[in-house]
Coordinates of C-alpha atoms and ligand atoms in Angstrom, one line a residue:
X1 CA 20.3 28.3 0.8
X2 CA 18.8 30.3 -1.9
X3 CA 15.6 32.2 -2.2
X4 CA 15.7 30.6 -5.6
X5 CA 14.8 27.1 -4.7
X6 CA 11.8 26.3 -6.9
X7 CA 9.6 23.7 -5.4
X8 CA 6.7 22.0 -7.2
X9 CA 4.3 19.3 -5.8
X10 CA 3.2 16.5 -8.2
X11 CA -0.5 17.1 -8.6
X12 CA -1.1 13.4 -9.2
X13 CA 0.5 12.2 -6.0
X14 CA -1.4 11.6 -2.9
X15 CA -4.0 9.1 -1.6
X16 CA -5.5 6.6 -4.0
X17 CA -9.3 6.2 -3.9
X18 CA -9.1 3.2 -1.6
X19 CA -7.4 5.2 1.1
X20 CA -9.6 8.3 0.5
X21 CA -12.7 6.1 0.9
X22 CA -11.4 4.6 4.2
X23 CA -10.4 7.9 5.7
X24 CA -13.7 9.6 4.7
X25 CA -15.6 6.8 6.3
X26 CA -13.6 7.1 9.5
X27 CA -13.9 10.9 9.7
X28 CA -17.6 10.7 9.2
X29 CA -18.0 8.4 12.2
X30 CA -15.5 10.3 14.3
X31 CA -17.4 13.5 13.8
X32 CA -20.7 11.8 14.9
X33 CA -19.4 9.6 17.7
X34 CA -16.1 11.0 18.9
X35 CA -14.2 7.8 18.7
X36 CA -13.8 4.7 16.4
X37 CA -11.7 1.6 16.6
X38 CA -9.6 0.7 13.6
X39 CA -8.0 -2.6 13.0
X40 CA -4.4 -1.8 12.1
X41 CA -3.0 1.6 10.9
X42 CA -5.7 3.1 8.7
X43 CA -2.9 4.1 6.2
X44 CA 0.8 3.5 6.2
X45 CA 1.6 7.0 7.1
X46 CA 2.4 7.9 10.7
X47 CA 1.6 11.6 10.3
X48 CA -1.9 10.9 8.9
X49 CA -2.5 8.3 11.6
X50 CA -1.5 10.8 14.3
X51 CA -3.9 13.4 12.8
X52 CA -6.8 10.9 13.0
X53 CA -5.9 9.6 16.4
X54 CA -6.2 13.2 17.6
X55 CA -9.8 13.1 16.4
X56 CA -10.5 9.9 18.3
X57 CA -9.3 7.0 16.1
X58 CA -8.2 4.1 18.2
X59 CA -5.8 1.7 16.5
X60 CA -6.1 -1.9 17.6
X61 CA -4.6 -5.3 16.7
X62 CA -6.3 -8.6 16.2
X63 CA -5.6 -9.6 19.8
X64 CA -7.5 -6.5 21.0
X65 CA -10.4 -7.4 18.6
X66 CA -10.8 -10.7 20.3
X67 CA -11.4 -8.9 23.6
X68 CA -13.7 -6.2 22.3
X69 CA -17.5 -6.4 22.1
X70 CA -20.5 -4.3 21.2
X71 CA -18.3 -1.7 19.4
X72 CA -17.8 -0.4 15.9
X73 CA -14.5 -1.4 14.2
X74 CA -13.3 -0.1 10.9
X75 CA -11.6 -2.4 8.4
X76 CA -9.1 -0.5 6.4
X77 CA -8.4 -0.6 2.6
X78 CA -6.1 -3.6 2.8
X79 CA -9.1 -5.9 3.7
X80 CA -9.2 -8.7 6.2
X81 CA -9.2 -12.5 6.3
X82 CA -12.5 -14.3 7.0
X83 CA -11.5 -15.0 10.6
X84 CA -11.8 -11.3 11.4
X85 CA -15.5 -11.4 10.2
X86 CA -16.1 -14.4 12.3
X87 CA -14.6 -12.9 15.4
X88 CA -16.7 -9.7 14.9
X89 CA -19.8 -11.8 14.6
X90 CA -19.0 -13.7 17.8
X91 CA -18.3 -10.5 19.8
X92 CA -21.2 -8.5 18.4
X93 CA -18.9 -6.0 16.8
X94 CA -20.2 -3.9 14.0
X95 CA -17.6 -3.8 11.2
X96 CA -17.4 -0.7 9.2
X97 CA -15.9 -2.3 6.1
X98 CA -13.7 0.1 4.2
X99 CA -11.9 -2.7 2.3
X100 CA -10.9 -1.3 -1.0
X101 CA -13.1 -2.6 -3.8
X102 CA -10.0 -3.6 -5.8
X103 CA -8.8 -5.7 -2.9
X104 CA -12.3 -7.2 -2.4
X105 CA -12.5 -8.2 -6.0
X106 CA -9.1 -9.9 -5.7
X107 CA -10.1 -11.7 -2.5
X108 CA -13.2 -13.0 -4.4
X109 CA -11.1 -14.2 -7.3
X110 CA -8.7 -16.0 -5.0
X111 CA -11.6 -17.6 -3.1
X112 CA -13.2 -18.8 -6.3
X113 CA -9.9 -20.3 -7.5
X114 CA -9.5 -22.0 -4.2
X115 CA -13.1 -23.3 -4.3
X116 CA -12.3 -24.7 -7.7
X117 CA -9.4 -26.6 -6.2
X118 CA -6.8 -24.6 -8.0
X119 CA -3.3 -24.5 -6.4
X120 CA -2.5 -20.9 -5.6
X121 CA 0.7 -18.9 -5.4
X122 CA 0.6 -15.2 -4.3
X123 CA 3.4 -12.9 -5.1
X124 CA 3.3 -10.6 -2.0
X125 CA 5.1 -9.4 1.0
X126 CA 5.2 -11.8 3.9
X127 CA 3.2 -10.6 6.9
X128 CA 1.5 -7.7 5.0
X129 CA -2.1 -7.2 6.0
X130 CA -3.5 -7.4 2.5
X131 CA -1.5 -10.6 1.9
X132 CA -2.8 -12.1 5.1
X133 CA -6.3 -11.3 4.0
X134 CA -5.7 -12.9 0.6
X135 CA -4.2 -16.0 2.0
X136 CA -7.1 -16.3 4.4
X137 CA -9.4 -16.8 1.4
X138 CA -7.7 -20.1 0.8
X139 CA -7.7 -21.4 4.4
X140 CA -4.1 -20.3 4.4
X141 CA -3.2 -22.9 1.9
X142 CA -1.9 -20.5 -0.8
X143 CA 1.8 -20.3 -1.0
X144 CA 3.1 -16.7 -0.5
X145 CA 6.5 -15.6 -1.8
X146 CA 8.0 -12.2 -2.1
X147 CA 11.1 -13.3 -4.1
X148 CA 11.4 -15.9 -6.8
X149 CA 14.4 -17.4 -5.1
X150 CA 12.2 -18.5 -2.3
X151 CA 10.7 -21.0 -4.7
X152 CA 14.1 -22.6 -5.6
X153 CA 13.9 -25.4 -3.1
X154 CA 10.2 -25.8 -2.9
X155 CA 8.3 -28.6 -4.6
X156 CA 5.5 -26.8 -6.4
X157 CA 2.5 -28.4 -8.0
X158 CA 3.0 -28.8 -11.8
X159 CA 0.1 -26.5 -12.5
X160 CA -1.1 -23.5 -10.4
X161 CA -2.6 -20.0 -10.5
X162 CA -0.5 -17.0 -9.8
X163 CA -1.9 -13.9 -8.1
X164 CA -0.2 -10.8 -6.9
X165 CA -0.7 -8.3 -4.0
X166 CA -2.2 -5.2 -5.5
X167 CA 0.8 -3.0 -4.9
X168 CA 3.5 -5.1 -6.5
X169 CA 5.5 -4.1 -9.5
X170 CA 4.0 -5.1 -12.9
X171 CA 7.4 -5.7 -14.4
X172 CA 8.4 -8.1 -11.6
X173 CA 5.1 -9.9 -11.8
X174 CA 5.6 -10.7 -15.5
X175 CA 9.3 -11.6 -15.0
X176 CA 8.2 -14.1 -12.4
X177 CA 5.5 -15.5 -14.6
X178 CA 8.1 -15.9 -17.4
X179 CA 10.6 -17.5 -15.1
X180 CA 8.1 -20.0 -13.7
X181 CA 7.0 -20.9 -17.3
X182 CA 10.6 -21.4 -18.1
X183 CA 11.0 -23.8 -15.2
X184 CA 8.3 -25.9 -16.8
X185 CA 5.2 -25.2 -14.7
X186 CA 1.8 -24.7 -16.1
X187 CA 1.1 -21.2 -14.9
X188 CA -2.2 -19.4 -15.1
X189 CA -1.2 -15.8 -14.2
X190 CA -3.7 -13.3 -13.0
X191 CA -2.3 -9.8 -13.1
X192 CA -4.2 -8.3 -10.1
X193 CA -2.0 -5.2 -9.6
X194 CA -3.8 -2.1 -8.8
X195 CA -3.6 0.5 -11.6
X196 CA -3.8 3.3 -9.1
X197 CA -0.2 2.4 -8.3
X198 CA 1.1 1.0 -11.6
X199 CA -0.2 3.8 -13.7
X200 CA 1.8 6.1 -11.6
X201 CA 5.1 4.6 -12.7
X202 CA 5.3 6.3 -16.1
X203 CA 3.8 9.5 -14.9
X204 CA 6.1 9.6 -11.9
X205 CA 9.2 8.8 -13.9
X206 CA 8.3 11.7 -16.3
X207 CA 7.7 14.0 -13.3
X208 CA 11.0 13.0 -11.7
X209 CA 13.0 13.8 -14.9
X210 CA 11.7 17.3 -15.0
X211 CA 13.5 18.5 -11.8
X212 CA 17.1 18.8 -10.5
X213 CA 16.1 17.1 -7.3
X214 CA 13.2 15.0 -6.1
X215 CA 11.9 14.6 -2.6
X216 CA 9.7 11.5 -2.3
X217 CA 7.5 11.6 0.7
X218 CA 6.2 8.4 2.2
X219 CA 5.8 6.3 5.3
X220 CA 8.6 3.7 5.7
X221 CA 6.0 1.0 6.0
X222 CA 4.3 1.7 2.7
X223 CA 4.9 -1.1 0.1
X224 CA 3.9 1.1 -2.8
X225 CA 6.0 3.8 -1.4
X226 CA 9.1 1.7 -1.9
X227 CA 8.1 0.7 -5.4
X228 CA 7.3 4.3 -6.4
X229 CA 10.5 5.7 -4.8
X230 CA 12.5 3.2 -6.9
X231 CA 10.8 4.6 -10.0
X232 CA 11.9 8.1 -9.0
X233 CA 15.4 7.0 -8.3
X234 CA 15.7 5.3 -11.6
X235 CA 14.4 8.4 -13.5
X236 CA 16.4 10.8 -11.4
X237 CA 19.4 9.7 -9.2
X238 CA 19.0 12.8 -7.1
X239 CA 15.9 11.5 -5.4
X240 CA 15.6 11.6 -1.6
X241 CA 13.1 9.7 0.6
X242 CA 11.7 11.4 3.6
X243 CA 8.8 10.6 5.9
X244 CA 8.5 14.1 7.3
X245 CA 10.0 17.5 6.9
X246 CA 12.5 17.0 9.7
X247 CA 14.3 14.4 7.5
X248 CA 15.2 16.9 4.8
X249 CA 18.9 17.5 4.6
X250 CA 19.9 21.0 3.5
X251 CA 23.2 19.7 2.0
X252 CA 21.3 17.9 -0.7
X253 CA 19.9 21.1 -2.2
X254 CA 21.7 24.0 -3.8
X255 CA 20.6 27.4 -4.8
X256 CA 18.7 27.6 -8.1
X257 CA 17.8 23.9 -7.9
X258 CA 14.4 23.0 -9.1
X259 CA 12.8 20.5 -6.7
X260 CA 9.8 18.2 -7.4
X261 CA 7.9 16.7 -4.5
X262 CA 5.9 13.5 -4.9
X263 CA 4.7 10.7 -2.8
X264 CA 3.0 7.3 -2.5
X265 CA -0.7 6.4 -2.6
X266 CA -0.6 6.6 1.2
X267 CA 1.0 10.1 1.4
X268 CA -1.4 12.9 2.4
X269 CA -1.3 16.0 0.3
X270 CA -1.0 18.2 3.5
X271 CA 2.2 16.4 4.4
X272 CA 3.7 17.1 0.9
X273 CA 2.7 20.8 1.4
X274 CA 4.5 20.8 4.8
X275 CA 7.6 19.4 3.1
X276 CA 7.4 22.1 0.4
X277 CA 7.2 24.8 3.1
X278 CA 10.2 23.3 5.0
X279 CA 12.2 23.1 1.7
X280 CA 11.5 26.7 1.0
X281 CA 12.7 27.7 4.4
X282 CA 15.9 25.6 4.3
Ligands
SF4_301 S1 -3.6 1.1 -4.0 FE1 -5.3 0.4 -5.2 S2 -5.9 -1.5 -4.2 FE2 -4.6 -0.4 -2.7 S3 -6.1 0.8 -1.5 FE3 -5.4 2.1 -3.2 S4 -7.0 1.8 -4.8 FE4 -7.2 0.1 -3.4

């Protein structure tokens, strides 16, 4: 493999402000107190989670929360359902709330809609923490779907409000809205997709077209990672998804190739730098 492989990291890739905010908050407390509980993975990136665990971050689930008391627990950027706040209150747990402001605003809008007795549909991934938090605002009455086909055999109310998980594709959201209108429903659509992700589509596509090969770095659990990787793949068919440097395959790269590295809003810059180093050593 050549000394001529030219590798460039996309300067706009890396954590969104919601994730930066949560990690900063965690690190501040870890430095002062040596440990901190966090409800769920602080970010969908195993490498970053491992780095923070080494500093004392303790990842717990909702079952653990029910058995914990008199501790501090961090709520990550995805936000939580009201039940979590109630459990914390009962168990004298101090919540360090790092819910992303964009998610909080969406939670509030959904809650207001629900309070106004609107029927609510949420376009989002089943079981995703953010979606559970959103559905929780409606007493779990909102209907969640991740694919329009799921609605084919469901009796929907004639009129409803459509919301979206923050990391969904804007194009898909509007296609769904159009399809539901075509099916005769009275749809009030609220585009609540986070621009930290959607604004990257164009920029990322442009970035991906500038190089022979693209290495997209992201955790496999990241929703926006999947969406953004598809953007790369559409713009440049020679795009490869890796979670860490060990997944790089030398056979995919030839001497003289220009390679662009980019990632999701949950991908740490240090990991992209590690991938760059590994590529240069291939
Ligand atoms: S992607 Fe957007 S909504 Fe999600 S955590 Fe980042 S800034 Fe917040």
